[in-house]
PDB file of C-alpha atoms in Angstrom:
ATOM      1  CA  MET U   1     -13.765 -64.383  64.364  1.00 78.00           C
ATOM      2  CA  VAL U   2     -13.474 -61.211  66.778  1.00 76.00           C
ATOM      3  CA  ALA U   3     -10.783 -60.015  64.824  1.00 81.00           C
ATOM      4  CA  THR U   4     -12.970 -60.512  61.662  1.00 84.00           C
ATOM      5  CA  GLY U   5     -15.849 -58.898  63.387  1.00 78.00           C
ATOM      6  CA  SER U   6     -13.616 -55.863  64.516  1.00 82.00           C
ATOM      7  CA  ARG U   7     -12.151 -55.287  61.062  1.00 83.00           C
ATOM      8  CA  GLU U   8     -15.678 -55.312  59.671  1.00 83.00           C
ATOM      9  CA  MET U   9     -16.893 -52.853  62.209  1.00 84.00           C
ATOM     10  CA  ARG U  10     -13.631 -50.612  61.585  1.00 84.00           C
ATOM     11  CA  GLU U  11     -14.532 -50.765  57.804  1.00 86.00           C
ATOM     12  CA  ALA U  12     -18.135 -50.084  58.391  1.00 83.00           C
ATOM     13  CA  SER U  13     -17.345 -47.185  60.683  1.00 84.00           C
ATOM     14  CA  ASN U  14     -14.845 -45.737  58.212  1.00 85.00           C
ATOM     15  CA  ASP U  15     -17.488 -46.064  55.463  1.00 84.00           C
ATOM     16  CA  LEU U  16     -19.903 -44.400  57.494  1.00 83.00           C
ATOM     17  CA  ALA U  17     -17.341 -41.400  58.359  1.00 82.00           C
ATOM     18  CA  ALA U  18     -16.616 -41.072  54.663  1.00 85.00           C
ATOM     19  CA  LYS U  19     -20.426 -40.894  53.722  1.00 87.00           C
ATOM     20  CA  THR U  20     -20.970 -38.452  56.808  1.00 87.00           C
ATOM     21  CA  GLU U  21     -18.328 -36.161  55.242  1.00 86.00           C
ATOM     22  CA  GLU U  22     -19.697 -36.363  51.868  1.00 86.00           C
ATOM     23  CA  GLN U  23     -23.180 -35.394  53.148  1.00 86.00           C
ATOM     24  CA  SER U  24     -21.681 -32.660  55.252  1.00 84.00           C
ATOM     25  CA  ALA U  25     -19.942 -31.314  52.040  1.00 84.00           C
ATOM     26  CA  SER U  26     -23.291 -31.713  50.163  1.00 83.00           C
ATOM     27  CA  ILE U  27     -25.033 -29.775  53.057  1.00 84.00           C
ATOM     28  CA  LYS U  28     -22.293 -26.973  52.797  1.00 85.00           C
ATOM     29  CA  ASN U  29     -23.012 -26.780  49.076  1.00 83.00           C
ATOM     30  CA  VAL U  30     -26.693 -26.506  49.636  1.00 82.00           C
ATOM     31  CA  ALA U  31     -26.051 -23.721  52.302  1.00 82.00           C
ATOM     32  CA  ARG U  32     -23.756 -21.885  49.684  1.00 86.00           C
ATOM     33  CA  THR U  33     -26.502 -22.244  46.869  1.00 87.00           C
ATOM     34  CA  THR U  34     -29.029 -20.889  49.437  1.00 84.00           C
ATOM     35  CA  ALA U  35     -27.027 -18.096  50.366  1.00 82.00           C
ATOM     36  CA  GLU U  36     -26.549 -17.187  46.684  1.00 86.00           C
ATOM     37  CA  LEU U  37     -30.208 -17.616  46.060  1.00 83.00           C
ATOM     38  CA  LEU U  38     -30.982 -15.070  49.095  1.00 82.00           C
ATOM     39  CA  ARG U  39     -28.499 -12.655  47.665  1.00 84.00           C
ATOM     40  CA  GLU U  40     -30.036 -12.773  44.287  1.00 84.00           C
ATOM     41  CA  PHE U  41     -33.471 -12.408  45.944  1.00 80.00           C
ATOM     42  CA  LYS U  42     -32.207  -9.346  47.700  1.00 83.00           C
ATOM     43  CA  GLU U  43     -30.937  -7.890  44.421  1.00 82.00           C
ATOM     44  CA  ASN U  44     -34.345  -8.454  42.671  1.00 77.00           C
ATOM     45  CA  SER U  45     -36.033  -6.985  45.725  1.00 76.00           C
ATOM     46  CA  GLU U  46     -34.022  -3.748  45.404  1.00 79.00           C
ATOM     47  CA  ALA U  47     -34.537  -3.865  41.653  1.00 75.00           C
ATOM     48  CA  TRP U  48     -38.346  -4.071  42.316  1.00 78.00           C
ATOM     49  CA  GLY U  49     -37.968  -1.063  44.433  1.00 74.00           C
ATOM     50  CA  GLU U  50     -36.288   0.832  41.822  1.00 79.00           C
ATOM     51  CA  THR U  51     -38.943  -0.312  39.352  1.00 76.00           C
ATOM     52  CA  ARG U  52     -41.765   0.767  41.520  1.00 78.00           C
ATOM     53  CA  ALA U  53     -40.059   4.282  41.698  1.00 78.00           C
ATOM     54  CA  THR U  54     -39.668   4.518  38.082  1.00 79.00           C
ATOM     55  CA  ALA U  55     -43.285   3.256  37.575  1.00 74.00           C
ATOM     56  CA  LEU U  56     -44.377   6.410  39.925  1.00 77.00           C
ATOM     57  CA  GLU U  57     -42.161   8.726  37.894  1.00 79.00           C
ATOM     58  CA  ALA U  58     -44.001   7.250  34.679  1.00 69.00           C
ATOM     59  CA  LYS U  59     -47.333   7.927  36.242  1.00 72.00           C
ATOM     60  CA  ALA U  60     -46.495  11.513  37.040  1.00 74.00           C
ATOM     61  CA  ASP U  61     -45.039  11.946  33.327  1.00 65.00           C
ATOM     62  CA  ALA U  62     -48.538  10.514  31.941  1.00 64.00           C
ATOM     63  CA  ASP U  63     -50.273  13.003  34.100  1.00 70.00           C
ATOM     64  CA  ARG U  64     -48.294  15.778  32.479  1.00 71.00           C
ATOM     65  CA  GLY U  65     -49.010  14.256  28.784  1.00 62.00           C
ATOM     66  CA  SER U  66     -46.025  14.781  26.627  1.00 56.00           C
ATOM     67  CA  GLU U  67     -43.634  13.254  29.032  1.00 58.00           C
ATOM     68  CA  ALA U  68     -45.645   9.655  29.071  1.00 58.00           C
ATOM     69  CA  ILE U  69     -43.385   8.304  26.375  1.00 66.00           C
ATOM     70  CA  LYS U  70     -40.096   9.092  28.242  1.00 65.00           C
ATOM     71  CA  GLY U  71     -41.559   7.376  31.552  1.00 65.00           C
ATOM     72  CA  ALA U  72     -42.200   4.373  29.475  1.00 69.00           C
ATOM     73  CA  ALA U  73     -38.898   4.283  27.907  1.00 75.00           C
ATOM     74  CA  GLU U  74     -37.488   4.484  31.425  1.00 80.00           C
ATOM     75  CA  ALA U  75     -39.659   1.739  32.494  1.00 75.00           C
ATOM     76  CA  MET U  76     -38.623  -0.519  29.733  1.00 77.00           C
ATOM     77  CA  GLU U  77     -34.981  -0.034  30.694  1.00 82.00           C
ATOM     78  CA  ARG U  78     -35.758  -0.948  34.275  1.00 77.00           C
ATOM     79  CA  ILE U  79     -37.555  -4.143  32.934  1.00 75.00           C
ATOM     80  CA  ASP U  80     -34.534  -4.980  30.830  1.00 74.00           C
ATOM     81  CA  GLU U  81     -32.263  -4.601  33.872  1.00 74.00           C
ATOM     82  CA  ILE U  82     -34.795  -6.754  36.084  1.00 67.00           C
ATOM     83  CA  ALA U  83     -34.926  -9.426  33.148  1.00 62.00           C
ATOM     84  CA  GLY U  84     -30.965  -9.422  33.194  1.00 64.00           C
ATOM     85  CA  LYS U  85     -30.792  -9.955  37.063  1.00 64.00           C
ATOM     86  CA  SER U  86     -33.686 -12.282  37.020  1.00 57.00           C
ATOM     87  CA  ASP U  87     -32.474 -15.201  34.850  1.00 60.00           C
ATOM     88  CA  LYS U  88     -32.103 -17.548  37.713  1.00 55.00           C
ATOM     89  CA  SER U  89     -35.046 -16.411  39.544  1.00 65.00           C
ATOM     90  CA  LEU U  90     -38.895 -16.610  38.908  1.00 66.00           C
ATOM     91  CA  THR U  91     -39.343 -13.485  40.890  1.00 71.00           C
ATOM     92  CA  GLY U  92     -37.798 -11.602  38.055  1.00 64.00           C
ATOM     93  CA  ILE U  93     -40.649 -12.668  35.632  1.00 67.00           C
ATOM     94  CA  GLU U  94     -43.171 -11.262  38.207  1.00 74.00           C
ATOM     95  CA  HIS U  95     -41.629  -8.098  38.372  1.00 69.00           C
ATOM     96  CA  ILE U  96     -41.679  -7.602  34.687  1.00 73.00           C
ATOM     97  CA  ASN U  97     -45.343  -8.422  34.696  1.00 75.00           C
ATOM     98  CA  GLU U  98     -45.887  -5.828  37.226  1.00 80.00           C
ATOM     99  CA  ALA U  99     -43.931  -3.418  35.069  1.00 73.00           C
ATOM    100  CA  MET U 100     -46.127  -4.078  32.138  1.00 81.00           C
ATOM    101  CA  ALA U 101     -49.130  -3.510  34.125  1.00 81.00           C
ATOM    102  CA  LEU U 102     -47.701  -0.104  34.737  1.00 81.00           C
ATOM    103  CA  LEU U 103     -47.111   0.569  31.171  1.00 77.00           C
ATOM    104  CA  ALA U 104     -50.785  -0.616  30.560  1.00 82.00           C
ATOM    105  CA  ARG U 105     -51.956   2.089  33.162  1.00 85.00           C
ATOM    106  CA  ALA U 106     -49.902   4.811  31.515  1.00 79.00           C
ATOM    107  CA  MET U 107     -51.558   3.973  28.059  1.00 85.00           C
ATOM    108  CA  GLN U 108     -54.888   3.882  29.875  1.00 90.00           C
ATOM    109  CA  GLN U 109     -54.147   7.438  31.188  1.00 89.00           C
ATOM    110  CA  ASN U 110     -53.158   8.665  27.823  1.00 86.00           C
ATOM    111  CA  ALA U 111     -56.446   7.262  26.409  1.00 85.00           C
ATOM    112  CA  ALA U 112     -58.468   9.175  29.063  1.00 87.00           C
ATOM    113  CA  MET U 113     -56.498  12.373  28.222  1.00 89.00           C
ATOM    114  CA  ALA U 114     -57.388  11.666  24.483  1.00 87.00           C
ATOM    115  CA  GLU U 115     -61.080  11.251  25.418  1.00 90.00           C
ATOM    116  CA  GLN U 116     -60.775  14.428  27.413  1.00 92.00           C
ATOM    117  CA  THR U 117     -59.322  16.236  24.374  1.00 90.00           C
ATOM    118  CA  SER U 118     -62.226  15.016  22.328  1.00 89.00           C
ATOM    119  CA  ALA U 119     -64.946  16.176  24.840  1.00 90.00           C
ATOM    120  CA  ALA U 120     -63.105  19.619  24.945  1.00 89.00           C
ATOM    121  CA  SER U 121     -63.217  19.747  21.106  1.00 90.00           C
ATOM    122  CA  ALA U 122     -67.098  18.925  21.081  1.00 90.00           C
ATOM    123  CA  GLU U 123     -67.618  21.795  23.703  1.00 93.00           C
ATOM    124  CA  LEU U 124     -65.800  24.026  21.424  1.00 91.00           C
ATOM    125  CA  MET U 125     -67.899  23.009  18.274  1.00 92.00           C
ATOM    126  CA  GLN U 126     -70.885  23.551  20.703  1.00 94.00           C
ATOM    127  CA  SER U 127     -69.563  27.019  21.599  1.00 92.00           C
ATOM    128  CA  ALA U 128     -68.896  27.861  17.778  1.00 91.00           C
ATOM    129  CA  GLY U 129     -72.403  26.921  17.004  1.00 91.00           C
ATOM    130  CA  ASP U 130     -73.703  29.071  19.804  1.00 91.00           C
ATOM    131  CA  LEU U 131     -71.553  32.054  18.481  1.00 91.00           C
ATOM    132  CA  LYS U 132     -72.699  31.416  14.820  1.00 91.00           C
ATOM    133  CA  SER U 133     -76.257  31.624  16.266  1.00 90.00           C
ATOM    134  CA  HIS U 134     -75.574  34.755  17.997  1.00 88.00           C
ATOM    135  CA  ILE U 135     -73.905  36.472  14.985  1.00 89.00           C
ATOM    136  CA  ALA U 136     -76.898  35.433  12.783  1.00 85.00           C
ATOM    137  CA  SER U 137     -79.113  37.495  14.944  1.00 84.00           C
ATOM    138  CA  PHE U 138     -77.454  40.746  14.369  1.00 81.00           C
ATOM    139  CA  ASP U 139     -79.138  43.030  12.006  1.00 70.00           C
ATOM    140  CA  TYR U 140     -76.630  44.437   9.482  1.00 69.00           C
ATOM    141  CA  GLY U 141     -78.930  47.134   8.031  1.00 68.00           C
ATOM    142  CA  GLY U 142     -79.803  45.285   4.823  1.00 58.00           C
ATOM    143  CA  PRO U 143     -82.724  43.431   3.872  1.00 56.00           C
ATOM    144  CA  ALA U 144     -83.979  40.752   6.225  1.00 54.00           C
ATOM    145  CA  ARG U 145     -82.434  37.168   5.349  1.00 53.00           C
ATOM    146  CA  GLY U 146     -82.928  33.784   6.801  1.00 54.00           C
ATOM    147  CA  SER U 147     -80.232  32.356   9.304  1.00 53.00           C
ATOM    148  CA  GLY U 148     -79.490  29.872   6.523  1.00 55.00           C
ATOM    149  CA  GLU U 149     -78.184  32.514   4.315  1.00 60.00           C
ATOM    150  CA  ILE U 150     -76.055  34.297   6.925  1.00 55.00           C
ATOM    151  CA  GLY U 151     -74.700  30.895   7.895  1.00 56.00           C
ATOM    152  CA  ALA U 152     -73.588  30.409   4.221  1.00 63.00           C
ATOM    153  CA  ASP U 153     -72.070  33.850   4.168  1.00 60.00           C
ATOM    154  CA  LEU U 154     -70.085  33.231   7.355  1.00 57.00           C
ATOM    155  CA  ARG U 155     -69.031  29.729   5.812  1.00 59.00           C
ATOM    156  CA  ALA U 156     -67.842  31.464   2.650  1.00 63.00           C
ATOM    157  CA  ALA U 157     -66.144  34.144   4.705  1.00 58.00           C
ATOM    158  CA  ALA U 158     -64.140  31.439   6.581  1.00 53.00           C
TER     159      ALA U 158
END
């Protein structure tokens, strides 16, 4: 009976040792996976830094006007890079959303520039009207005419 109990205890001990080794191997696998995820996170973090720098360049390009499209294309290339590196991580999706927000801001800046151009055009039209009024007040030595006739002559001459 003691021999049987001793044998059972040895088998249980061996079984426990085997399970402990399996769990140790499993923990090592988890540690490797965690290290890989950390490395990927660092890569994504570096990519975000690059994307942020590119976005700042895109903003400067939008401020200069004609370079906005080039900056947007660079930002899209960075987005593609981030998407490729972030297949295994949700972090990549967040970076893409942030880059798209930067593109939206660049588009808003372009719209603002278009509004400024429109305002300048309206101001130019007002100045042209003022100039037309000043020209109409000149006396050309002929019979007096109404400002409507002079305006018609100016439009015909244009």
